Coordinates of C-alpha atoms in Angstrom, one line a residue:
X1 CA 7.2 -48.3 91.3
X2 CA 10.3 -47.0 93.4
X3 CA 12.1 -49.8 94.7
X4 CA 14.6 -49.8 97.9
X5 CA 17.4 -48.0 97.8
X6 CA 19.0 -51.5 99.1
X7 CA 17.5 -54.9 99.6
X8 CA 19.8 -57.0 102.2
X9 CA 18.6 -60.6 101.7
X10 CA 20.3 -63.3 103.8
X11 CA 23.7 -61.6 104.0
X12 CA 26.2 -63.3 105.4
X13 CA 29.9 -62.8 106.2
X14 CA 32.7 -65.4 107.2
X15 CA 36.1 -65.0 108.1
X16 CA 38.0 -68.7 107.2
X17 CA 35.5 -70.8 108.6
X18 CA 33.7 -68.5 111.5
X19 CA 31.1 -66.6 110.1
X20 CA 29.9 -63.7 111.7
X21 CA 26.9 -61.9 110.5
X22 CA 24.5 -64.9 110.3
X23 CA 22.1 -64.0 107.3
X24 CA 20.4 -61.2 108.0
X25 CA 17.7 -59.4 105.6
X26 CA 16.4 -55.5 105.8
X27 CA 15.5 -52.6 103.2
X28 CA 16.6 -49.3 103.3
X29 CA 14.8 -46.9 101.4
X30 CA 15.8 -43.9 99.1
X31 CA 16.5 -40.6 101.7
X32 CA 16.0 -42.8 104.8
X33 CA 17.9 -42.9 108.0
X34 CA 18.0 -45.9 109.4
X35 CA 20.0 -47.1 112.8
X36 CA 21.9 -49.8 113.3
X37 CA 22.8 -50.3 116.9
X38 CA 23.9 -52.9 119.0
X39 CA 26.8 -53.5 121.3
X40 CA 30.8 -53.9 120.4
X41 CA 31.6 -56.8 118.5
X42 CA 27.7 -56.9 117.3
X43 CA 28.3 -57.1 113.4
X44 CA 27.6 -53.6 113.0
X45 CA 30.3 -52.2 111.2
X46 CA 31.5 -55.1 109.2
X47 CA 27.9 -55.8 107.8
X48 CA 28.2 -52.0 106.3
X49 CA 31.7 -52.1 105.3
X50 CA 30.5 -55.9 104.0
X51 CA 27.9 -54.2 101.8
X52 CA 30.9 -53.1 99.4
X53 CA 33.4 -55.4 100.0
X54 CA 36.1 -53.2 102.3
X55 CA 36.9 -56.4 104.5
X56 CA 40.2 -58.1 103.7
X57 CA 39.7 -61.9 103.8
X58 CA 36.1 -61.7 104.5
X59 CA 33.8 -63.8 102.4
X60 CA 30.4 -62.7 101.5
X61 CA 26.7 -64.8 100.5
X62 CA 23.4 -63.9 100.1
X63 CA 22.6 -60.6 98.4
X64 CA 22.7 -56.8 98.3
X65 CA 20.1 -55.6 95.8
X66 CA 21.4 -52.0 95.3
X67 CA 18.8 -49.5 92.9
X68 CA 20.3 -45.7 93.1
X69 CA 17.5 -44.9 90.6
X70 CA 14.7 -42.8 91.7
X71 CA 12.0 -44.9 89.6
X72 CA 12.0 -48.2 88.8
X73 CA 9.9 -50.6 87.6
X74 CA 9.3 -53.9 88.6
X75 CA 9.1 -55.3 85.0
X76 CA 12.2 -53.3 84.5
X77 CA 14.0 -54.9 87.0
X78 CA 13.1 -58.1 86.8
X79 CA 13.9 -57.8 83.1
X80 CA 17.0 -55.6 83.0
X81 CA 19.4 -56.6 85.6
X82 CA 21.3 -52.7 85.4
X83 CA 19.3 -51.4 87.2
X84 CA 19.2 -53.2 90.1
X85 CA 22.7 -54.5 91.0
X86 CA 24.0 -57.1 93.3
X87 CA 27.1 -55.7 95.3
X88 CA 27.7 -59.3 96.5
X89 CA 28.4 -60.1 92.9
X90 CA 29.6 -57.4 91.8
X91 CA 33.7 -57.5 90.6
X92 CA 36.3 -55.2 92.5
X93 CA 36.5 -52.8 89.1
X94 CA 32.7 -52.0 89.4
X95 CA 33.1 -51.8 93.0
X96 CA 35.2 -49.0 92.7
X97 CA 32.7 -47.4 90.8
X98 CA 30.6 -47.3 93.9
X99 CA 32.2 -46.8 96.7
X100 CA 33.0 -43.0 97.5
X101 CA 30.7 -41.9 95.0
X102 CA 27.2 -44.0 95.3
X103 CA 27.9 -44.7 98.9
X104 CA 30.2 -42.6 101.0
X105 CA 31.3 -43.6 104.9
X106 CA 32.3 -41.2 107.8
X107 CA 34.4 -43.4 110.1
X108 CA 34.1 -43.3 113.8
X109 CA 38.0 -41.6 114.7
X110 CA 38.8 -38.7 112.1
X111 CA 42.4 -38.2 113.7
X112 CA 42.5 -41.9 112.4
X113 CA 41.0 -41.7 108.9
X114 CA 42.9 -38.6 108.2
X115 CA 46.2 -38.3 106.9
X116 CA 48.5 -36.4 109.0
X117 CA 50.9 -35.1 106.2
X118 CA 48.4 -33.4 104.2
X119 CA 46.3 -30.3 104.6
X120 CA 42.3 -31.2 104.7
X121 CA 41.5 -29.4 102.0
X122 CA 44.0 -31.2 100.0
X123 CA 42.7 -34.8 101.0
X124 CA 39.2 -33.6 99.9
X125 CA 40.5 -32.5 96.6
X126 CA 41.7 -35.5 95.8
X127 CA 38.1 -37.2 96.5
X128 CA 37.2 -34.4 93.6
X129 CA 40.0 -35.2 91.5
X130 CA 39.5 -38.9 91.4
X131 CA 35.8 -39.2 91.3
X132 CA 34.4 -36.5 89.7
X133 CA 37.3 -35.5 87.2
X134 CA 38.0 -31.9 88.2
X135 CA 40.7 -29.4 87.8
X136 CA 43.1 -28.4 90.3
X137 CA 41.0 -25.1 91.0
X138 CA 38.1 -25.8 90.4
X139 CA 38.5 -28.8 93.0
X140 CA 40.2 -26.1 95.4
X141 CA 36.4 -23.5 95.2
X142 CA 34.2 -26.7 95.2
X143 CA 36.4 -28.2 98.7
X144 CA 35.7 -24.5 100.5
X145 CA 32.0 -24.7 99.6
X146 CA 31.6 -28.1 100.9
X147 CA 33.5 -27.3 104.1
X148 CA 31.2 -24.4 104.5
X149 CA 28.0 -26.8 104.1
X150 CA 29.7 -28.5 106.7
X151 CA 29.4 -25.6 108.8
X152 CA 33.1 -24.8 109.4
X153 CA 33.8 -21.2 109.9
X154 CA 36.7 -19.8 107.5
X155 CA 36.4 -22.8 105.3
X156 CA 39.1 -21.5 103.3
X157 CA 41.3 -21.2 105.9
X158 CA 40.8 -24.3 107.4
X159 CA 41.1 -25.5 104.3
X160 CA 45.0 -25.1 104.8
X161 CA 45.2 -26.5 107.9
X162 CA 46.4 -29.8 109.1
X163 CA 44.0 -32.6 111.0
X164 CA 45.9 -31.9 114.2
X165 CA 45.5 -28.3 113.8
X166 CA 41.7 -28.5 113.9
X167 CA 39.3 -29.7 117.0
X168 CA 37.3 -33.3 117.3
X169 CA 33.9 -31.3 116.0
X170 CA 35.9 -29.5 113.2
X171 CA 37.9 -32.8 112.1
X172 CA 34.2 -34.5 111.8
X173 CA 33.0 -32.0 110.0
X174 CA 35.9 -32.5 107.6
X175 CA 34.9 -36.0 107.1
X176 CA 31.2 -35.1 106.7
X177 CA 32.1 -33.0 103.9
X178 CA 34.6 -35.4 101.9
X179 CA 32.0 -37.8 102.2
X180 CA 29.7 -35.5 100.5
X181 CA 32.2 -34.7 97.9
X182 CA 30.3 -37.2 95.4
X183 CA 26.7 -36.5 96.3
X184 CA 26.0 -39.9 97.1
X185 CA 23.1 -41.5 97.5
X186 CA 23.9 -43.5 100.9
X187 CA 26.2 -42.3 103.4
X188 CA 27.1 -44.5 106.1
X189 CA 28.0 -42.9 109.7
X190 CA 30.0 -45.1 111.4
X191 CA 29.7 -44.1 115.4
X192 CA 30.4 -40.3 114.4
X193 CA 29.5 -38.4 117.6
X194 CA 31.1 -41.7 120.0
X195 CA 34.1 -39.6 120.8
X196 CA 32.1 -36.2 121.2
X197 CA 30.7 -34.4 124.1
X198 CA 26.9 -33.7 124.2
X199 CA 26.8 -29.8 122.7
X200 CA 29.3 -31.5 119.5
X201 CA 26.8 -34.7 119.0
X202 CA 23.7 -32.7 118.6
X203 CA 25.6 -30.3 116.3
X204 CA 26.7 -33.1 114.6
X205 CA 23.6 -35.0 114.5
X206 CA 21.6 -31.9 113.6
X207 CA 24.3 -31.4 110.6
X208 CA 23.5 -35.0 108.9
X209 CA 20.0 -34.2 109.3
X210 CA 20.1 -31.1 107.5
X211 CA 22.3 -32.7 105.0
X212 CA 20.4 -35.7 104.4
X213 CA 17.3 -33.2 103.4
X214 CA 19.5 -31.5 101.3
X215 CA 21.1 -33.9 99.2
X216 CA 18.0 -36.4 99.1
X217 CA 20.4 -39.3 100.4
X218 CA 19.4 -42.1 103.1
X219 CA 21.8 -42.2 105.7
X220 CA 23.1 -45.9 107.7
X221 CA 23.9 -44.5 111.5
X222 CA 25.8 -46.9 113.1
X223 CA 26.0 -46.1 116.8
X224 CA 25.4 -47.6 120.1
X225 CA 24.1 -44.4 121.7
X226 CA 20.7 -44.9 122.2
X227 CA 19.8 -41.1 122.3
X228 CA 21.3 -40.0 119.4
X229 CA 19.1 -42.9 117.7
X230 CA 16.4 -41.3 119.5
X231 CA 17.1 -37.9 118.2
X232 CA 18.1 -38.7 114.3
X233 CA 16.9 -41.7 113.5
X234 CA 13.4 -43.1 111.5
X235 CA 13.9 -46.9 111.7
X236 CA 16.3 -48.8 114.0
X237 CA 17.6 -52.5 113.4
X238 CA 18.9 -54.1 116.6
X239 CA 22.0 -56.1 115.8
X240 CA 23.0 -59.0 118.7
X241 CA 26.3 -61.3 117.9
X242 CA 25.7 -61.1 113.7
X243 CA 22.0 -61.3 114.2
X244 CA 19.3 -58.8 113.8
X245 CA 17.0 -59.6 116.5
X246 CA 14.4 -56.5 116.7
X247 CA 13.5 -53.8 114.2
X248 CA 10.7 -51.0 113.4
X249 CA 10.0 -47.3 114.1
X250 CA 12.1 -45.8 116.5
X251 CA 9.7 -45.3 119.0
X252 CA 8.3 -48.7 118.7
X253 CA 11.8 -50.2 119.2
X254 CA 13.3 -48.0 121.7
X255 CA 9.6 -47.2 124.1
X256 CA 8.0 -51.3 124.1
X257 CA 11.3 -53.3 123.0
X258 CA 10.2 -56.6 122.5
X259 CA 13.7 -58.5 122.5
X260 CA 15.3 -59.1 125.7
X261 CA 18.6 -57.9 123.8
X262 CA 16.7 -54.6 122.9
X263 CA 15.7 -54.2 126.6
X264 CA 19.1 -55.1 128.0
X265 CA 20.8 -52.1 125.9
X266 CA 18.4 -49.3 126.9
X267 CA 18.4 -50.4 130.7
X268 CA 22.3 -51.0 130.6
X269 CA 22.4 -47.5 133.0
X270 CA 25.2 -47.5 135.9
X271 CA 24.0 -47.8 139.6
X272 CA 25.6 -45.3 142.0
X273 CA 27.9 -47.7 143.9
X274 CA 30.6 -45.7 145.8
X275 CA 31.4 -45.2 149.8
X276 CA 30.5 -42.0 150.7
X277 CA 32.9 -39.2 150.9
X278 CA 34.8 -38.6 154.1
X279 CA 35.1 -34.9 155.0
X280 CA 38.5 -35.6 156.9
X281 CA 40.0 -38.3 154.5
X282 CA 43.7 -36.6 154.0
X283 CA 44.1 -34.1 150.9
X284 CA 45.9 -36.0 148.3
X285 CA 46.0 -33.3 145.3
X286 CA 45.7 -29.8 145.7
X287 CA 45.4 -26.7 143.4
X288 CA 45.6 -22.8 144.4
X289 CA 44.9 -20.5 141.5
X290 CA 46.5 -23.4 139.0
X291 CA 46.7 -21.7 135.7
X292 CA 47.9 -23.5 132.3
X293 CA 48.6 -21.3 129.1
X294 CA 50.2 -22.5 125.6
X295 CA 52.3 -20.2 123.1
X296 CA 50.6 -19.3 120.1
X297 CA 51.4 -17.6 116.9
X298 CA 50.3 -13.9 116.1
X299 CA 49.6 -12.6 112.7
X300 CA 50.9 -9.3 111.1
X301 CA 53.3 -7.2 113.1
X302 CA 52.7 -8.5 116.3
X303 CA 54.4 -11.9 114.9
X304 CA 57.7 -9.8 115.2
X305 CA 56.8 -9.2 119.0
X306 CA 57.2 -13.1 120.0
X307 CA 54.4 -15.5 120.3
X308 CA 51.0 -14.9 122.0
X309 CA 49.7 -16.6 125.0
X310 CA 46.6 -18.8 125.5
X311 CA 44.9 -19.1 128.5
X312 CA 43.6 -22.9 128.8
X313 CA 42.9 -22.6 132.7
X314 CA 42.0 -19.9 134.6
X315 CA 43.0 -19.6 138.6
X316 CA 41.5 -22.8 139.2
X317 CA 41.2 -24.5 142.9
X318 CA 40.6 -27.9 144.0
X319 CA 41.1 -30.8 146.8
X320 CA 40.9 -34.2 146.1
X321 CA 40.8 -36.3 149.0
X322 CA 41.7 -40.0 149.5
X323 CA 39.0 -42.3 148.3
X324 CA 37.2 -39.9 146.8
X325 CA 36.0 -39.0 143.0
X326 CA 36.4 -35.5 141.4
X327 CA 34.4 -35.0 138.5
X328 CA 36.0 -32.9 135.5
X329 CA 32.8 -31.7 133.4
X330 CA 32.7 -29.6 130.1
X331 CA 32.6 -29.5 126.8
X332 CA 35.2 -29.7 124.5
X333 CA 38.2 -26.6 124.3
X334 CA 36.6 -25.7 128.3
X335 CA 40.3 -26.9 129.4
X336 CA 39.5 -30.3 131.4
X337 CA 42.4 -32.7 129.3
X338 CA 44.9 -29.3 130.0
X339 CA 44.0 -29.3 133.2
X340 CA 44.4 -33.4 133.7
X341 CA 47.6 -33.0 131.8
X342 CA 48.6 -30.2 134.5
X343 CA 48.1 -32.2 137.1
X344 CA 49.8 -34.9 135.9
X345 CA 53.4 -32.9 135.8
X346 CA 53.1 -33.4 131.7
X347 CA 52.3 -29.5 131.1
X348 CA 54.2 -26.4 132.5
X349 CA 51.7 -24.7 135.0
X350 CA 51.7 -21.5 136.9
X351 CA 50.0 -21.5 140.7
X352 CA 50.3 -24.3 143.0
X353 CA 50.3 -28.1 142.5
X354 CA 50.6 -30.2 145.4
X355 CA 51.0 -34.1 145.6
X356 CA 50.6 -35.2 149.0
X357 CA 52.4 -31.8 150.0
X358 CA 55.1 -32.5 146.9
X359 CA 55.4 -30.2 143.7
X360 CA 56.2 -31.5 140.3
X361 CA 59.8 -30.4 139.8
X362 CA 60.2 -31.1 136.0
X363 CA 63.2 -32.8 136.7
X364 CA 62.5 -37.0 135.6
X365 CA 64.4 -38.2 138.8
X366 CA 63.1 -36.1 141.4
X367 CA 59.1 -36.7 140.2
X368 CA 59.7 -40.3 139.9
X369 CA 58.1 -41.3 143.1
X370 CA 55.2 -39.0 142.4
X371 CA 54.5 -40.5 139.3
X372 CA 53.8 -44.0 140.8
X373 CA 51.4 -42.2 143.1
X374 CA 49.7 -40.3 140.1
X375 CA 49.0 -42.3 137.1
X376 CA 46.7 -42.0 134.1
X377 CA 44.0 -44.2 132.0
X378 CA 43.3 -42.4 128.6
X379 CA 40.3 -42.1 126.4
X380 CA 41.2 -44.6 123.7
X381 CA 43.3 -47.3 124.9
X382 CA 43.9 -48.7 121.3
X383 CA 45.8 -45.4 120.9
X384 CA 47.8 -45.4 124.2
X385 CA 49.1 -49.1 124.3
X386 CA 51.8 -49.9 122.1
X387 CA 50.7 -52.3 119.7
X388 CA 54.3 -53.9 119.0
X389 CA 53.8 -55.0 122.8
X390 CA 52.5 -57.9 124.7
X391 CA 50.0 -57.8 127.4
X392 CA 53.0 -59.2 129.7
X393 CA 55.5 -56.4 128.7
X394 CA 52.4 -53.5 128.8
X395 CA 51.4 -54.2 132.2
X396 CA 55.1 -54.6 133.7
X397 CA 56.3 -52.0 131.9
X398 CA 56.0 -48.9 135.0
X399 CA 56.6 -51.7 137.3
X400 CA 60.1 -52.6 136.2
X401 CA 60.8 -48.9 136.3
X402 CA 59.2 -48.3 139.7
X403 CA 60.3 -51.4 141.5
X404 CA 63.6 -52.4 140.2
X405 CA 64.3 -54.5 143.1
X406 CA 61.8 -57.3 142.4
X407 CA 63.4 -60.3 140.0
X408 CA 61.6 -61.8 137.7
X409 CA 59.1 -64.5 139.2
X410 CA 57.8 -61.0 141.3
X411 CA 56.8 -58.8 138.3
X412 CA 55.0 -62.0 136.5
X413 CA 53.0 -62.3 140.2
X414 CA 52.6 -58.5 140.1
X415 CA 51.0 -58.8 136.8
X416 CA 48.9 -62.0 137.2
X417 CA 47.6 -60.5 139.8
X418 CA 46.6 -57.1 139.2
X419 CA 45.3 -58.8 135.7
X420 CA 42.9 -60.9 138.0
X421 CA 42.2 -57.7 139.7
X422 CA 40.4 -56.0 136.2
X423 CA 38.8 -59.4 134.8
X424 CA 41.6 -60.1 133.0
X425 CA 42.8 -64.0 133.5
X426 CA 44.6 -67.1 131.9
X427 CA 41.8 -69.2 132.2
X428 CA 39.2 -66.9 130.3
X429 CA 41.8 -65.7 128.0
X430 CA 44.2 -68.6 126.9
X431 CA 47.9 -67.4 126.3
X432 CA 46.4 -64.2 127.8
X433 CA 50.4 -62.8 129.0
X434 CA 51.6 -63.0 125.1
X435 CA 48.5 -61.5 123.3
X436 CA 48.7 -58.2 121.9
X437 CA 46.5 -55.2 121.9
X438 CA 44.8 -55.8 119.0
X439 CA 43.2 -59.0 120.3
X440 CA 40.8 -57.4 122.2
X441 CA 37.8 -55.6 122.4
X442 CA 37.4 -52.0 123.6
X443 CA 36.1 -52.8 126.6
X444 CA 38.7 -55.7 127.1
X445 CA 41.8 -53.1 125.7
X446 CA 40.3 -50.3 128.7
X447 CA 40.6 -53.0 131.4
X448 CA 44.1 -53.9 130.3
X449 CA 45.0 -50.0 130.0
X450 CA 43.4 -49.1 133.7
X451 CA 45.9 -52.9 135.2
X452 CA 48.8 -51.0 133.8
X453 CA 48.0 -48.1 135.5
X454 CA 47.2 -50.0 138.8
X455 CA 50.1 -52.6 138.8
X456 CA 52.6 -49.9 140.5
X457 CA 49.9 -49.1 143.6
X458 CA 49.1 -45.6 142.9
X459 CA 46.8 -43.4 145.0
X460 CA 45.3 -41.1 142.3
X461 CA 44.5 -42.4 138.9
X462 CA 43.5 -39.8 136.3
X463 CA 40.7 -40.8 134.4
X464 CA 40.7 -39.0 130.9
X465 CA 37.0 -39.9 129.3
X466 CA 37.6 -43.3 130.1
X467 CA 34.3 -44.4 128.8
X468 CA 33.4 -42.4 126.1
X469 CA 34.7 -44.7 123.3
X470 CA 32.4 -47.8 124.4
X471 CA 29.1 -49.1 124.2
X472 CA 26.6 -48.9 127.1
X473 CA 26.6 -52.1 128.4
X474 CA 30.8 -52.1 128.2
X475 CA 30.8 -48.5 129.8
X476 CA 28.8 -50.1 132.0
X477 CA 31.1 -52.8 133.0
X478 CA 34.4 -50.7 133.1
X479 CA 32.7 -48.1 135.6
X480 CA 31.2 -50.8 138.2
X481 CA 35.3 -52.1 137.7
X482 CA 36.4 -48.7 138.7
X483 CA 34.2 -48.3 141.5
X484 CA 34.9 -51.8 143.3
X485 CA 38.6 -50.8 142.9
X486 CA 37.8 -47.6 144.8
X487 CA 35.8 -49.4 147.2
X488 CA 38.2 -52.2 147.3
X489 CA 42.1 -50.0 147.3
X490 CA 40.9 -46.6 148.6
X491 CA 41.3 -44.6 145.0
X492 CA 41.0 -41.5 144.6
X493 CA 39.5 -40.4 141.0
X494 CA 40.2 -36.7 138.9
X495 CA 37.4 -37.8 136.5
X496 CA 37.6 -35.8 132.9
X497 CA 34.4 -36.4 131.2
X498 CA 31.6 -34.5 129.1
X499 CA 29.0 -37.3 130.1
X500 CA 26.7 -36.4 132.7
X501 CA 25.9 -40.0 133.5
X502 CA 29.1 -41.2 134.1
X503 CA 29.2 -38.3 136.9
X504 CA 26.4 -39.1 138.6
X505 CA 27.2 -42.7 139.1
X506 CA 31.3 -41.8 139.8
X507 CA 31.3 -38.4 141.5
X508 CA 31.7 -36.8 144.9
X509 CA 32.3 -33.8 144.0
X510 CA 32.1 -31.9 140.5
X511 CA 33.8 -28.8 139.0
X512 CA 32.0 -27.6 135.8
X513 CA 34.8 -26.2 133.8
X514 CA 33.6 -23.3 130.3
X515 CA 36.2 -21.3 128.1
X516 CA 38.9 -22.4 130.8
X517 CA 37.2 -20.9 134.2
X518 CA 34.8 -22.9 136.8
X519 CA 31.7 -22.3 136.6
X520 CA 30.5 -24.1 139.1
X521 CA 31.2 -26.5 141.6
X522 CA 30.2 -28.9 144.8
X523 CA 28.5 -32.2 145.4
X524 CA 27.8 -34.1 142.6
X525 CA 24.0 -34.2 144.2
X526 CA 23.9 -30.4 144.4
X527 CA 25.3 -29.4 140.9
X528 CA 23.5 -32.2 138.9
X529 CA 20.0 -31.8 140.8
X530 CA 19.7 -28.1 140.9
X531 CA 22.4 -26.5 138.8
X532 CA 22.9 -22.8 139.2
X533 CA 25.1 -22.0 135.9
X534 CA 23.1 -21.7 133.1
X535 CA 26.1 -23.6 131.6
X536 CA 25.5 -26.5 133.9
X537 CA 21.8 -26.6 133.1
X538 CA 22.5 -26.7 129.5
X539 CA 25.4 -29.6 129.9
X540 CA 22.3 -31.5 132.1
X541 CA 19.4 -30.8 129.8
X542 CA 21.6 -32.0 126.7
X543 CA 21.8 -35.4 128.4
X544 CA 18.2 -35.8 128.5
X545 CA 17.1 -34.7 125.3

């Protein structure tokens, strides 16, 4: 009789005395995929990293029955305890044994979980090295061939190259394959399309499906996107506050969810809640045949003729009016972030680029005022705050610069207000002014990122994905923020996203950017409803898969 792959029974992990995955118990069975969703903060990813002990200072109960064999007995089980091991139990040397090579993990940020200072190839080699014993070279043939199961083109010459040098879709694709370096028999996905635009998570998604056929593993996703669970998944367990509280079939769970938890998450879609656009509202940021291009190494002789130059925005024109939202849409490399860099004064640009009439000048003192009418929230705030500062020094931080005149007493006010103004305050958040980053969740760190921005009364904020590294119902909460500080201030949005249902609930008008050039553009009704590129249809239809 084949047993489970693993048998969770009444797991439960504790950190001092607060415990926070209250003893849960599922199977996962050999070449399986199996979701595990649930909002931030859920239990999701410390119950998987809990399975082989990767939590400093946790403490673990209950057991993880883990059988890599393909046929076991009962009798030999029950008789034979090698066979079926107990990860709980089990002591850091034998631990060892298994992680990397019986169960492999693909963490949610590559840029993170790679080491700058070495090549990829290299950091995969030494997975080889380690693990499975091999030479040098033959390491060096066996980390090509998994990049090219990977589906990277000119795997060994990406090889060479360094995380930075290599795209989001690549640099997952890199973590895919040294995850696969040991063939192992469960591979855990740990939010591994989150950061990626609709084309990449399919690609991505369709890769682990593929490779999970392949290799005869089960696969653990770990996600809170509810249509990649859709698209990938055989069995979903719903995981609420370090409790599973629905699981089954994916189109049982996901079509008639039974848990009020279950039905919260998959109804947890944004309302269209903005003032309509005024057609005379003054121009705030303009752009006449804006172009942005970077220098770029040529091979063979032409090297000796200077660098090359490439194009990352084509002639592009826009207007942004006050109080309105312009929606940035493409996929990833289409030139949006270049573009939202441009019009931020942080990139040289050709063409014109107006702020209320004003070009950037590149000179620090003369661009000062415009950069307290222009500022920016990024992608992943845990990334852009300084973690060696307090929420007091973050938030003051451009207001001491832009408003040297006020004393003391006036930049704590300033702060404590604009604080209150994202959901932010003392009394939900004891000590609130002297905690760090770190000390908050995602959706918490965004709503501390987007008061820094708004402390110094800008007119335009530059929204770069803002959303795209949270979990519905927090993307849900930061976007009704932003649109009742539109409402509320008169904002005006350039919204950078590759999420189609962030436009339509943000949007007044939409440029769809591919390969650099626009595509297409007008009212986010018009472009969304009946899209006339066949890009934009594809960018739609991959939304609604």
């Amino acid at each position: 009789m084949r047993l489970p792959l693993l048998q969770v029974r009444d797991f439960r992990i504790a950190f001092g005395a607060t415990e926070v995955v209250h003893g849960i118990t599922f199977s996962l069975e050999h070449g399986e995929k199996l979701a595990l969703v649930g909002e931030s903060g859920s239990g999701k990813s410390v119950t998987a990293l809990g399975f082989v002990k990767l939590l400093e200072g946790a403490t673990m109960s209950g057991r993880c029955l883990w059988t890599p064999q393909d046929e076991v007995s009962l009798a030999a089980v029950s008789s034979d305890e090698i066979q079926t091991r107990d990860l709980v139990k089990l002591k850091e040397r034998d631990l060892q044994a298994i992680r990397g090579q019986e169960v492999a993990f693909v963490f949610q940020e590559p840029m993170t979980a790679l080491n700058p200072l070495f090549t990829v190839g290299d950091q995969i080699a030494e997975v080889l090295q380690i693990k499975r014993g091999m030479a040098p070279e033959e390491a060096r043939f066996e980390v090509i061939r998994l990049l090219s199961d990977t589906g990277i083109d000119a795997p060994s010459r990406r090889a060479k190259a360094y995380p930075h040098q290599l795209s989001g879709g690549q640099r997952q694709r890199v973590m895919i394959a040294m995850a696969l370096a040991c063939r192992p028999r469960l591979l855990v996905a740990d939010e591994p399309t989150t950061a990626l635009d609709v084309s990449l998570r399919g690609q991505i998604l369709d890769l682990l499906d593929s490779l999970q056929q392949r290799y005869g593993m089960a696969v653990l996703l770990i996600t809170h996107d509810l249509q990649a669970v859709r698209r990938f998944a055989d069995r979903v367990l719903v995981m609420e506050k370090g409790v599973l509280v629905e699981s089954g079939p994916v189109d049982q769970v996901l079509n008639r969810p039974q848990h009020a938890y279950t039905q919260h998450l998959i109804h947890s879609r944004v309302p269209r809640d903005v003032l309509p656009a005024q057609a005379n509202a003054p121009i705030l940021m303009q752009a006449k045949d804006l172009r942005v291009t970077y220098p770029v190494s040529r091979g063979g002789w032409r090297g000796w003729l200077g660098p090359g130059r490439f194009v990352a925005v084509h002639g592009l024109d826009f207007e942004l009016r006050a109080g309105q939202t312009l929606a940035v849409m493409g996929e990833s490399g289409s030139g949006k972030s270049s573009l939202a860099l441009a019009a931020l004064g942080l990139l040289p640009s050709a063409g014109e680029l107006r702020i209320e009439g004003q070009r950037w000048s590149k000179r620090s003192s003369q661009d000062l005022p415009l950069r307290r009418k222009v500022q920016v929230v990024f992608q992943d705030p845990f990334s852009s705050l300084s973690p060696r500062m307090n929420v007091q020094e973050l938030v003051s931080e451009g207001l001491r610069l832009h408003a040297p005149d006020l004393d003391d007493l006036g930049y704590l006010r300033r702060v404590l207000i604009t604080l209150a103004a994202v959901g932010l305050t003392e009394s939900e958040f004891p000590g609130l002014l002297l905690r760090y980053p770190h000390e908050f969740s995602g959706g918490q760190r965004q709503r501390l990122a987007i008061a820094r921005a708004l402390v110094v009364d800008p007119q335009v904020l530059v929204l770069d994905e803002p959303t795209s590294a949270l979990d519905v119902a927090i993307q849900k909460q930061v976007l009704e923020l932003l649109q009742r500080l539109q409402r509320e201030r008169g904002l005006s949005y350039l919204l950078i996203t590759h999420d189609v249902s962030v436009v339509r609930a943000m949007a007044h008008q939409v440029l769809v950017m591919q390969a650099g050039q626009v595509v297409e553009s007008g009212t986010v009704d018009a472009v969304l409803q009946q899209p006339q590129h066949a890009y934009t249809r594809l960018l739609v239809a991959a939304a609604h898969p």
